[in-house]
CSV table of C-alpha atoms in Angstrom, one decimal:
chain,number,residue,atom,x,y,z
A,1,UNK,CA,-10.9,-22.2,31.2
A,2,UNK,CA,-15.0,-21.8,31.4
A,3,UNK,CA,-14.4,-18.2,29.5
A,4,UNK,CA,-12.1,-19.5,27.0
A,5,UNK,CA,-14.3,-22.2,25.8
A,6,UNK,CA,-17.4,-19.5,26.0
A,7,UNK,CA,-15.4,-17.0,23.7
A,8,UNK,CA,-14.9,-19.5,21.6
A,9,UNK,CA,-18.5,-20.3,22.1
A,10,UNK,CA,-19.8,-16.6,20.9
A,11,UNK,CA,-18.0,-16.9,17.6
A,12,UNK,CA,-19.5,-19.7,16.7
A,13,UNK,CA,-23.2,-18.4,17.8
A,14,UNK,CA,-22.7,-15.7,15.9
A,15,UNK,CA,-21.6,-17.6,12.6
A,16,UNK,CA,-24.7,-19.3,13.0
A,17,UNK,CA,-27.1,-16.2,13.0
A,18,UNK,CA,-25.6,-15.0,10.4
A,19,UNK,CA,-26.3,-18.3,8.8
A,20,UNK,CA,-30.0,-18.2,9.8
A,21,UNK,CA,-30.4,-14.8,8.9
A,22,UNK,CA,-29.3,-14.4,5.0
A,23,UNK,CA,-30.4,-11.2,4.6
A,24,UNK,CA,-28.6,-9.6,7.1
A,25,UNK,CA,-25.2,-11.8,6.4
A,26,UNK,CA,-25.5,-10.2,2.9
A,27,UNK,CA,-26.3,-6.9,4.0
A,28,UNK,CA,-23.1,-7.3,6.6
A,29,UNK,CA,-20.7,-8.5,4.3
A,30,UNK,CA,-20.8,-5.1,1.5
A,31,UNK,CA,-18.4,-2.8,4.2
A,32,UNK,CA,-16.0,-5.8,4.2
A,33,UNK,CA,-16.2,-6.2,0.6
A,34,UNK,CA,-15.4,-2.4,0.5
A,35,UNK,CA,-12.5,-2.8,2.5
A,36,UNK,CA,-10.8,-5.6,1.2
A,37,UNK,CA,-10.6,-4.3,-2.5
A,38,UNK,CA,-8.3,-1.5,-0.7
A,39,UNK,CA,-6.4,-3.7,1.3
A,40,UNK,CA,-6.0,-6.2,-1.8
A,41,UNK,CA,-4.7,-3.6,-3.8
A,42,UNK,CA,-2.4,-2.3,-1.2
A,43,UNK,CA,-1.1,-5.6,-0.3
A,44,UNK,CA,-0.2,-6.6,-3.9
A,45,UNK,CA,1.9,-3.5,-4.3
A,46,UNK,CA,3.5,-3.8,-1.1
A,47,UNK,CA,5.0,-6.9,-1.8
A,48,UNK,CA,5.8,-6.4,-5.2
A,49,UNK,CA,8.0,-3.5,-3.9
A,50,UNK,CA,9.2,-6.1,-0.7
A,51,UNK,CA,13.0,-6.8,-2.0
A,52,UNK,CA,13.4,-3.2,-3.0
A,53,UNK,CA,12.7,-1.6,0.3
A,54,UNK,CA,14.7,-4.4,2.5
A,55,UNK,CA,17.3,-3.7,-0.2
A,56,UNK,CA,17.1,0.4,0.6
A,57,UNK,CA,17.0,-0.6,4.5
A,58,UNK,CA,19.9,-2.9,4.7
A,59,UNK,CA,22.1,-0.7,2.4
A,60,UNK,CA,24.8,-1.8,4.8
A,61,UNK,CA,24.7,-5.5,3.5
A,62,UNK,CA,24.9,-4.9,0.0
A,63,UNK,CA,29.1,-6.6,0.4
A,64,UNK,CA,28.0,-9.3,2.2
A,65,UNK,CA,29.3,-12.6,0.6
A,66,UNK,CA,27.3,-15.4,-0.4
A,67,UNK,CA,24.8,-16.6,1.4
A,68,UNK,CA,24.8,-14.9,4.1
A,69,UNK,CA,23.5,-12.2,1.9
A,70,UNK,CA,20.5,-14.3,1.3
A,71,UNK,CA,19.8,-15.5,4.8
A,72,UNK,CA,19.9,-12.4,6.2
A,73,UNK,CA,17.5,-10.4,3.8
A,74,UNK,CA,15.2,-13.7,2.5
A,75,UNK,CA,14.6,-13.9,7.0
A,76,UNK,CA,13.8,-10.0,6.9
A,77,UNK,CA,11.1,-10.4,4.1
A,78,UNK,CA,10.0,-13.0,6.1
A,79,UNK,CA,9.4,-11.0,9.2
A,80,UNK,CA,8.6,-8.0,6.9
A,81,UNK,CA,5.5,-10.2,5.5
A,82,UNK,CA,5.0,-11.2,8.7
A,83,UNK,CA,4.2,-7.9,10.3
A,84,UNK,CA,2.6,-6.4,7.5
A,85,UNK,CA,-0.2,-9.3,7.5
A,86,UNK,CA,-0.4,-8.8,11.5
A,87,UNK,CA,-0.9,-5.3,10.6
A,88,UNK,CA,-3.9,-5.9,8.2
A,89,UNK,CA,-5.4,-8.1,10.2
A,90,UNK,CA,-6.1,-5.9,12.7
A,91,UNK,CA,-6.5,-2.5,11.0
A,92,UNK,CA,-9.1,-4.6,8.3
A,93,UNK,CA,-11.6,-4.7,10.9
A,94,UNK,CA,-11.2,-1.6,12.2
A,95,UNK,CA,-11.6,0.3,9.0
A,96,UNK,CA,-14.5,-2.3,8.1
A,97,UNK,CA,-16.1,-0.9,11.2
A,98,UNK,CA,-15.9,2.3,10.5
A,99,UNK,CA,-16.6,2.5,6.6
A,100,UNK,CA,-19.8,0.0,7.5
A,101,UNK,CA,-20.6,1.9,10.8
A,102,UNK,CA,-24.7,2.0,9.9
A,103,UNK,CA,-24.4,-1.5,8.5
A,104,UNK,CA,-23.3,-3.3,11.8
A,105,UNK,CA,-24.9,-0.8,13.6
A,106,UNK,CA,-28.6,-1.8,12.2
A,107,UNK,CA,-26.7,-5.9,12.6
A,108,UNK,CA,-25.8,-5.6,15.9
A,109,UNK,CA,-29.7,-4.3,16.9
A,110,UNK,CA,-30.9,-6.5,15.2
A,111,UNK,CA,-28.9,-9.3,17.2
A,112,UNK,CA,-30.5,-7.4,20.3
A,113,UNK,CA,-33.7,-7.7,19.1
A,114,UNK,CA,-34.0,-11.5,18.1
A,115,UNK,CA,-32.7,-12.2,21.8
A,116,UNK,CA,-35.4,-10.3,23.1
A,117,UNK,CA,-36.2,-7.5,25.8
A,118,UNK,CA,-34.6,-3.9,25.3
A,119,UNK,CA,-32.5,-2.8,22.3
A,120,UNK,CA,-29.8,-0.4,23.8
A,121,UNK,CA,-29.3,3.1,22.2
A,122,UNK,CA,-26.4,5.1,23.2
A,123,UNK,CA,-28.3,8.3,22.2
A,124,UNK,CA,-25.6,10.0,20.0
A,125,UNK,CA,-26.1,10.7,16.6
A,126,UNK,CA,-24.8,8.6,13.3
A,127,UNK,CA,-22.0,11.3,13.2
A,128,UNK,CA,-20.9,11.5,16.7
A,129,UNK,CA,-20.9,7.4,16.3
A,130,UNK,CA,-18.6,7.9,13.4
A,131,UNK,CA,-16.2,10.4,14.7
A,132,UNK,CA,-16.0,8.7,17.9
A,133,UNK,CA,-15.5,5.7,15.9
A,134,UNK,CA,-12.7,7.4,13.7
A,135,UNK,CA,-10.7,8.5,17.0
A,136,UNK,CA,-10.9,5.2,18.6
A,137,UNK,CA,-9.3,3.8,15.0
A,138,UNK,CA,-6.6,6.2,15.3
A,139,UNK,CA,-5.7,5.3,18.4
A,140,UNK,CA,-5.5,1.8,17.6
A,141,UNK,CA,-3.4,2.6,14.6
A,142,UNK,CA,-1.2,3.9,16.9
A,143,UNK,CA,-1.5,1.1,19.2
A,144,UNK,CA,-0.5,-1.8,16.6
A,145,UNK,CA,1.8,0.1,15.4
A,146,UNK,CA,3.7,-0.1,18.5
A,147,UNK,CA,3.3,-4.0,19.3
A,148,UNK,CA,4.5,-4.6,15.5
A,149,UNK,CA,7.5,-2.9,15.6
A,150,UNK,CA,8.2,-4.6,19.3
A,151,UNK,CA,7.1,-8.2,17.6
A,152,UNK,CA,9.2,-7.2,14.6
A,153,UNK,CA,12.4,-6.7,16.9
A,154,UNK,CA,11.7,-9.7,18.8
A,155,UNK,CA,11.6,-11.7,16.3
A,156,UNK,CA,15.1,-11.9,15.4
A,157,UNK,CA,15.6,-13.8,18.9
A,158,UNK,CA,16.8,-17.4,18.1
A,159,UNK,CA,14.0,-20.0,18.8
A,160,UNK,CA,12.1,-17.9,20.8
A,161,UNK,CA,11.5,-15.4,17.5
A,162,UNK,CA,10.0,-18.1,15.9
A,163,UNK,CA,8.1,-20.0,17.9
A,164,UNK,CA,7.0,-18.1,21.2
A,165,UNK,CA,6.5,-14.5,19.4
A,166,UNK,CA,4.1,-15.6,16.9
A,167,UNK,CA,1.9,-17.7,19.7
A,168,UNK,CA,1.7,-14.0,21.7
A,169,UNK,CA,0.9,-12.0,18.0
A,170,UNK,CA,-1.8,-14.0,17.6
A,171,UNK,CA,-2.6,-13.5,21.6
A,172,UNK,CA,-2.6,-10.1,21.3
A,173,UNK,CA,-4.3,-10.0,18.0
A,174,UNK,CA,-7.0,-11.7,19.0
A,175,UNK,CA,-7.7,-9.4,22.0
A,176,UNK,CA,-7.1,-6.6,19.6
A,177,UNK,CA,-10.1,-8.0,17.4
A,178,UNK,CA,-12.6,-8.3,20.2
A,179,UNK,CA,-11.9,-4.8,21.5
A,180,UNK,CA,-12.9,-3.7,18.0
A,181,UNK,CA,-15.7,-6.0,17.0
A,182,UNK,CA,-17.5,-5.4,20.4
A,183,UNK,CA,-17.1,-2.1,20.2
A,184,UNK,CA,-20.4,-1.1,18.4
A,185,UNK,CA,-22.7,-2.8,20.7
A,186,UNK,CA,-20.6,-1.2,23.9
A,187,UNK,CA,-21.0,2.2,22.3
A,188,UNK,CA,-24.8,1.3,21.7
A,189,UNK,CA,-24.8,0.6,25.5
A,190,UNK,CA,-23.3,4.2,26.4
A,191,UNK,CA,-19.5,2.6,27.4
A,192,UNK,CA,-16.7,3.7,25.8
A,193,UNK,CA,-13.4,2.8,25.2
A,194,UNK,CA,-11.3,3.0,28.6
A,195,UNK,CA,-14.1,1.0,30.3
A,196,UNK,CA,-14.8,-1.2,27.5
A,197,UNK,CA,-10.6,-2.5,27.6
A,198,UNK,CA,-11.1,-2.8,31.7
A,199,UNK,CA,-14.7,-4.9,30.9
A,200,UNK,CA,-12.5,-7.3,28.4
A,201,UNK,CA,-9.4,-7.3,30.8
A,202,UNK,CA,-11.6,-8.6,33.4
A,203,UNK,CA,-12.6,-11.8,31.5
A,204,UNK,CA,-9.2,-11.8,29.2
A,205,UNK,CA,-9.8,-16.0,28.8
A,206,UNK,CA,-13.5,-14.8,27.3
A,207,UNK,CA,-12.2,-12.1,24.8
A,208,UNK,CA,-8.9,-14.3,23.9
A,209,UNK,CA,-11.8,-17.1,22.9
A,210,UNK,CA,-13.3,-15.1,20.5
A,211,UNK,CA,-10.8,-13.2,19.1
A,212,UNK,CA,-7.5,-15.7,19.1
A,213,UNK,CA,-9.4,-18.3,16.2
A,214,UNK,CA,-11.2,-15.4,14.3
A,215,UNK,CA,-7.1,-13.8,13.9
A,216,UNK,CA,-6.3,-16.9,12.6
A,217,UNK,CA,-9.1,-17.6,10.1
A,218,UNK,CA,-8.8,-13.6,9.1
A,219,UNK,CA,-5.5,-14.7,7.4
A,220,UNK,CA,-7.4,-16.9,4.8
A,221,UNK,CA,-7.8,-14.5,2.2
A,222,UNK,CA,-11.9,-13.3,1.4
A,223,UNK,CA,-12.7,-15.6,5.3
A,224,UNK,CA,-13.0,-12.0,6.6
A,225,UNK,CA,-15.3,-10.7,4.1
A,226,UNK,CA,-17.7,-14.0,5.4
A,227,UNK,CA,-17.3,-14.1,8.6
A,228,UNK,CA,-17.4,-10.6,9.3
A,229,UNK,CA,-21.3,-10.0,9.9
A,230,UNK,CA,-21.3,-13.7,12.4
A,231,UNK,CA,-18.3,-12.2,13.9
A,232,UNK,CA,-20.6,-8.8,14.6
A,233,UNK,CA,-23.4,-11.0,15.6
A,234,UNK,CA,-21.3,-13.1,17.9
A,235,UNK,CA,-19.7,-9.9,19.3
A,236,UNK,CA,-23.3,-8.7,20.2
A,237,UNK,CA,-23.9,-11.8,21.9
A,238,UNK,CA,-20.4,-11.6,24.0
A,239,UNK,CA,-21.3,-8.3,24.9
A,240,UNK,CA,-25.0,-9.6,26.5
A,241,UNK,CA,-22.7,-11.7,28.6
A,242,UNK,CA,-19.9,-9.2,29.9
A,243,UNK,CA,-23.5,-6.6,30.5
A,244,UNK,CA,-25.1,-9.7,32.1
A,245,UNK,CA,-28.3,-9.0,29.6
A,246,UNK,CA,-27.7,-13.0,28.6
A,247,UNK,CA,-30.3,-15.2,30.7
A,248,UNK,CA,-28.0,-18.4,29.6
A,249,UNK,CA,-25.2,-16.5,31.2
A,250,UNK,CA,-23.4,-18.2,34.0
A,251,UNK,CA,-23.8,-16.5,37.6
A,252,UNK,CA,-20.7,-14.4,38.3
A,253,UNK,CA,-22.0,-11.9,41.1
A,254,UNK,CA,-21.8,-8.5,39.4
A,255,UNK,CA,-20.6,-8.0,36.1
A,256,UNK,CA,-18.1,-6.2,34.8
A,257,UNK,CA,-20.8,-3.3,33.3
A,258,UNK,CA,-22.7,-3.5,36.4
A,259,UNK,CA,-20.1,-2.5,38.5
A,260,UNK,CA,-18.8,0.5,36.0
A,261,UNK,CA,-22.6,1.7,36.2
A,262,UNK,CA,-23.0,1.4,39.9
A,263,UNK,CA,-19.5,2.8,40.3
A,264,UNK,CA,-20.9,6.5,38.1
């Protein structure tokens, strides 16, 4: 339970450098801004249009009698809603990310920096960063896409639907988030995404930490746009800890990016 607590430990270290560091809080927070004029848009029309498009999917329905007519479409909305917010709350800080690749890029050195020794550079240029960037958002697209529609069919199960499913949404969510958020500093560090998921597999509890409360504060509408450069900061520090470049680090034998490194 040492990781869990740690994770949850990051986040809150990273809220607090953004906090101590105004300048660089402001200068984190104008991608998520960005973003979340989009996403605000696109939400608003999405469930303005809500009835109509369960209406056009459930054209099957339309004889049911009363009420059953209005359980069985006001519960789809629900779960509609549902998946469409589980949805933005993942893909919101992917495509943060990559609109405000240079801004959390310059953040998450500068994170380096204040903790002293080395500042990693990966080496690539801004546009490799960003294309890299863009294929690793495509293929989580692809990847949430898939765990909605499974959460979206299991959540017509009685009891479990309701209660169990959301508590492993928000599970997987939260891992979801701290794959993306600790993505820049990885990439800064030269590992990419097939040994940065086996790094955060190997100390699940830690990632599930950081990630699992950040999904849940994400919901609060314009929490993101603040907390987005502390959730960057604290995904730097996370990282100095899976890397083992953290001297308050607990001993753990060789870390997860040692033994990638030594295995290449």
């Amino acid at each position: 339970m040492r990781d869990l607590v740690s994770g949850f430990g990051y986040l809150m270290k990273g809220q607090r450098w953004a906090a101590r560091h105004g300048r660089w809080w402001g200068f984190g927070m104008i991608p998520a801004l960005i973003t979340l004029v989009g996403y605000a848009a696109a939400i608003v029309a999405l469930f303005f249009w809500t009835d109509d498009v369960i209406a056009w999917a459930t054209p099957f329905a339309d004889d049911w009698s009363s009420p059953w007519l209005g359980v069985f479409r006001g519960a789809l909305t629900i779960l509609f809603a549902a998946t469409c917010l589980f949805l933005a709350v993942l893909t919101f800080t992917a495509v943060t990310l990559l609109v405000g690749q240079p801004f959390y890029e310059s953040l998450s050195e500068q994170v380096d920096r204040s903790e002293g020794g080395a500042v990693p550079d990966s080496g690539l240029s801004i546009w490799s960063e960003l294309w890299i960037g863009l294929r690793e958002a495509i293929a989580l697209l692809i990847r949430v896409t898939l765990w909605s529609v499974l959460f979206f069919a299991l959540g017509f199960i009685p009891a479990v639907g309701q209660t169990v499913i959301p508590a492993l949404a928000f599970c997987v969510t939260g891992f979801f988030l701290t794959e993306e958020l600790t993505s820049i500093a990885l990439l800064r560090r030269g590992i990419l995404l097939k040994d940065r998921r086996r790094m955060l597999r190997s100390r699940r509890l830690l990632s599930l930490g950081f990630g699992v409360p950040l999904s849940v504060l994400f919901l609060i509408p314009l929490v993101a746009v603040f907390l987005m450069p502390g959730a960057v900061a604290g995904a730097t520090l996370l990282v100095r800890d899976l890397t083992g470049e953290n001297e308050d680090a607990a001993p753990r034998g060789e870390t997860a990016a040692g033994a990638f490194h030594g295995a290449s």
